[in-house]
């Protein structure tokens, strides 16, 4: 698992006691992880470096999907985060763990 519900809710600034959105946010978490795993061959859950980048990417995806629910059509991402997402995916896909950062 790349990300848990509590971390996602903290990032979205949703009170932990507010549970009405939990099902939606968990769906977004699950799909963000699927998105990352489908885009990155040989994802390594044991690599701290990859996990940090994947966690950030998942949070960016979730935030974009959550904040722009009405703007998402045909599964397309908003233009304002597309470049960041592409960059993080490329780093995860082709990055090396030889230098920890």
C-alpha positions as protocol buffer text, in pm:
chain_id: "A"
residue {
  index: 1
  type: UNK
  ca { x: 0 y: 0 z: 0 }
}
residue {
  index: 2
  type: UNK
  ca { x: 138 y: 339 z: -101 }
}
residue {
  index: 3
  type: UNK
  ca { x: -99 y: 558 z: 96 }
}
residue {
  index: 4
  type: UNK
  ca { x: -353 y: 526 z: 375 }
}
residue {
  index: 5
  type: UNK
  ca { x: -685 y: 704 z: 430 }
}
residue {
  index: 6
  type: UNK
  ca { x: -561 y: 915 z: 722 }
}
residue {
  index: 7
  type: UNK
  ca { x: -268 y: 1056 z: 523 }
}
residue {
  index: 8
  type: UNK
  ca { x: -492 y: 1136 z: 227 }
}
residue {
  index: 9
  type: UNK
  ca { x: -750 y: 1308 z: 449 }
}
residue {
  index: 10
  type: UNK
  ca { x: -475 y: 1509 z: 621 }
}
residue {
  index: 11
  type: UNK
  ca { x: -343 y: 1619 z: 280 }
}
residue {
  index: 12
  type: UNK
  ca { x: -693 y: 1715 z: 165 }
}
residue {
  index: 13
  type: UNK
  ca { x: -745 y: 1896 z: 499 }
}
residue {
  index: 14
  type: UNK
  ca { x: -1049 y: 1688 z: 586 }
}
residue {
  index: 15
  type: UNK
  ca { x: -1120 y: 1636 z: 955 }
}
residue {
  index: 16
  type: UNK
  ca { x: -1054 y: 1273 z: 1050 }
}
residue {
  index: 17
  type: UNK
  ca { x: -1393 y: 1258 z: 1225 }
}
residue {
  index: 18
  type: UNK
  ca { x: -1574 y: 1360 z: 906 }
}
residue {
  index: 19
  type: UNK
  ca { x: -1652 y: 1021 z: 756 }
}
residue {
  index: 20
  type: UNK
  ca { x: -1899 y: 1110 z: 481 }
}
residue {
  index: 21
  type: UNK
  ca { x: -1621 y: 1132 z: 224 }
}
residue {
  index: 22
  type: UNK
  ca { x: -1425 y: 824 z: 336 }
}
residue {
  index: 23
  type: UNK
  ca { x: -1564 y: 591 z: 69 }
}
residue {
  index: 24
  type: UNK
  ca { x: -1489 y: 839 z: -210 }
}
residue {
  index: 25
  type: UNK
  ca { x: -1140 y: 914 z: -80 }
}
residue {
  index: 26
  type: UNK
  ca { x: -1061 y: 541 z: -46 }
}
residue {
  index: 27
  type: UNK
  ca { x: -1175 y: 492 z: -406 }
}
residue {
  index: 28
  type: UNK
  ca { x: -940 y: 772 z: -513 }
}
residue {
  index: 29
  type: UNK
  ca { x: -654 y: 615 z: -313 }
}
residue {
  index: 30
  type: UNK
  ca { x: -712 y: 276 z: -473 }
}
residue {
  index: 31
  type: UNK
  ca { x: -722 y: 427 z: -822 }
}
residue {
  index: 32
  type: UNK
  ca { x: -414 y: 643 z: -764 }
}
residue {
  index: 33
  type: UNK
  ca { x: -218 y: 333 z: -664 }
}
residue {
  index: 34
  type: UNK
  ca { x: -348 y: 143 z: -966 }
}
residue {
  index: 35
  type: UNK
  ca { x: -257 y: 438 z: -1190 }
}
residue {
  index: 36
  type: UNK
  ca { x: 99 y: 437 z: -1055 }
}
residue {
  index: 37
  type: UNK
  ca { x: 146 y: 59 z: -1069 }
}
residue {
  index: 38
  type: UNK
  ca { x: 11 y: 45 z: -1425 }
}
residue {
  index: 39
  type: UNK
  ca { x: 253 y: 320 z: -1530 }
}
residue {
  index: 40
  type: UNK
  ca { x: 566 y: 191 z: -1354 }
}
residue {
  index: 41
  type: UNK
  ca { x: 718 y: -143 z: -1442 }
}
residue {
  index: 42
  type: UNK
  ca { x: 876 y: -330 z: -1152 }
}
residue {
  index: 43
  type: UNK
  ca { x: 761 y: -91 z: -882 }
}
residue {
  index: 44
  type: UNK
  ca { x: 963 y: -163 z: -568 }
}
residue {
  index: 45
  type: UNK
  ca { x: 768 y: -131 z: -241 }
}
residue {
  index: 46
  type: UNK
  ca { x: 1093 y: -184 z: -50 }
}
residue {
  index: 47
  type: UNK
  ca { x: 1262 y: 122 z: -200 }
}
residue {
  index: 48
  type: UNK
  ca { x: 1221 y: 418 z: 34 }
}
residue {
  index: 49
  type: UNK
  ca { x: 1303 y: 656 z: -250 }
}
residue {
  index: 50
  type: UNK
  ca { x: 1037 y: 510 z: -481 }
}
residue {
  index: 51
  type: UNK
  ca { x: 780 y: 500 z: -203 }
}
residue {
  index: 52
  type: UNK
  ca { x: 832 y: 869 z: -119 }
}
residue {
  index: 53
  type: UNK
  ca { x: 785 y: 969 z: -483 }
}
residue {
  index: 54
  type: UNK
  ca { x: 489 y: 737 z: -527 }
}
residue {
  index: 55
  type: UNK
  ca { x: 326 y: 875 z: -212 }
}
residue {
  index: 56
  type: UNK
  ca { x: 364 y: 1232 z: -338 }
}
residue {
  index: 57
  type: UNK
  ca { x: 233 y: 1134 z: -680 }
}
residue {
  index: 58
  type: UNK
  ca { x: -66 y: 958 z: -524 }
}
residue {
  index: 59
  type: UNK
  ca { x: -142 y: 1266 z: -312 }
}
residue {
  index: 60
  type: UNK
  ca { x: -122 y: 1493 z: -618 }
}
residue {
  index: 61
  type: UNK
  ca { x: -352 y: 1264 z: -814 }
}
residue {
  index: 62
  type: UNK
  ca { x: -600 y: 1231 z: -528 }
}
residue {
  index: 63
  type: UNK
  ca { x: -605 y: 1605 z: -464 }
}
residue {
  index: 64
  type: UNK
  ca { x: -662 y: 1678 z: -832 }
}
residue {
  index: 65
  type: UNK
  ca { x: -937 y: 1421 z: -865 }
}
residue {
  index: 66
  type: UNK
  ca { x: -1103 y: 1529 z: -540 }
}
residue {
  index: 67
  type: UNK
  ca { x: -1089 y: 1904 z: -603 }
}
residue {
  index: 68
  type: UNK
  ca { x: -1186 y: 1882 z: -969 }
}
residue {
  index: 69
  type: UNK
  ca { x: -1450 y: 1611 z: -960 }
}
residue {
  index: 70
  type: UNK
  ca { x: -1679 y: 1808 z: -1186 }
}
residue {
  index: 71
  type: UNK
  ca { x: -1396 y: 1883 z: -1432 }
}
residue {
  index: 72
  type: UNK
  ca { x: -1286 y: 1525 z: -1491 }
}
residue {
  index: 73
  type: UNK
  ca { x: -1428 y: 1393 z: -1812 }
}
residue {
  index: 74
  type: UNK
  ca { x: -1337 y: 1060 z: -1966 }
}
residue {
  index: 75
  type: UNK
  ca { x: -1079 y: 1006 z: -1692 }
}
residue {
  index: 76
  type: UNK
  ca { x: -862 y: 1301 z: -1805 }
}
residue {
  index: 77
  type: UNK
  ca { x: -648 y: 1488 z: -1556 }
}
residue {
  index: 78
  type: UNK
  ca { x: -665 y: 1864 z: -1522 }
}
residue {
  index: 79
  type: UNK
  ca { x: -403 y: 2046 z: -1727 }
}
residue {
  index: 80
  type: UNK
  ca { x: -252 y: 2220 z: -1426 }
}
residue {
  index: 81
  type: UNK
  ca { x: -110 y: 1898 z: -1277 }
}
residue {
  index: 82
  type: UNK
  ca { x: -41 y: 1696 z: -1592 }
}
residue {
  index: 83
  type: UNK
  ca { x: 325 y: 1804 z: -1619 }
}
residue {
  index: 84
  type: UNK
  ca { x: 402 y: 1732 z: -1253 }
}
residue {
  index: 85
  type: UNK
  ca { x: 242 y: 1390 z: -1279 }
}
residue {
  index: 86
  type: UNK
  ca { x: 431 y: 1306 z: -1597 }
}
residue {
  index: 87
  type: UNK
  ca { x: 758 y: 1413 z: -1436 }
}
residue {
  index: 88
  type: UNK
  ca { x: 701 y: 1204 z: -1122 }
}
residue {
  index: 89
  type: UNK
  ca { x: 599 y: 902 z: -1328 }
}
residue {
  index: 90
  type: UNK
  ca { x: 914 y: 932 z: -1540 }
}
residue {
  index: 91
  type: UNK
  ca { x: 1127 y: 954 z: -1227 }
}
residue {
  index: 92
  type: UNK
  ca { x: 963 y: 644 z: -1084 }
}
residue {
  index: 93
  type: UNK
  ca { x: 986 y: 456 z: -1415 }
}
residue {
  index: 94
  type: UNK
  ca { x: 1347 y: 538 z: -1498 }
}
residue {
  index: 95
  type: UNK
  ca { x: 1493 y: 657 z: -1168 }
}
residue {
  index: 96
  type: UNK
  ca { x: 1775 y: 483 z: -996 }
}
residue {
  index: 97
  type: UNK
  ca { x: 1804 y: 400 z: -629 }
}
residue {
  index: 98
  type: UNK
  ca { x: 2180 y: 417 z: -642 }
}
residue {
  index: 99
  type: UNK
  ca { x: 2164 y: 766 z: -489 }
}
residue {
  index: 100
  type: UNK
  ca { x: 1933 y: 793 z: -190 }
}
residue {
  index: 101
  type: UNK
  ca { x: 1765 y: 1132 z: -158 }
}
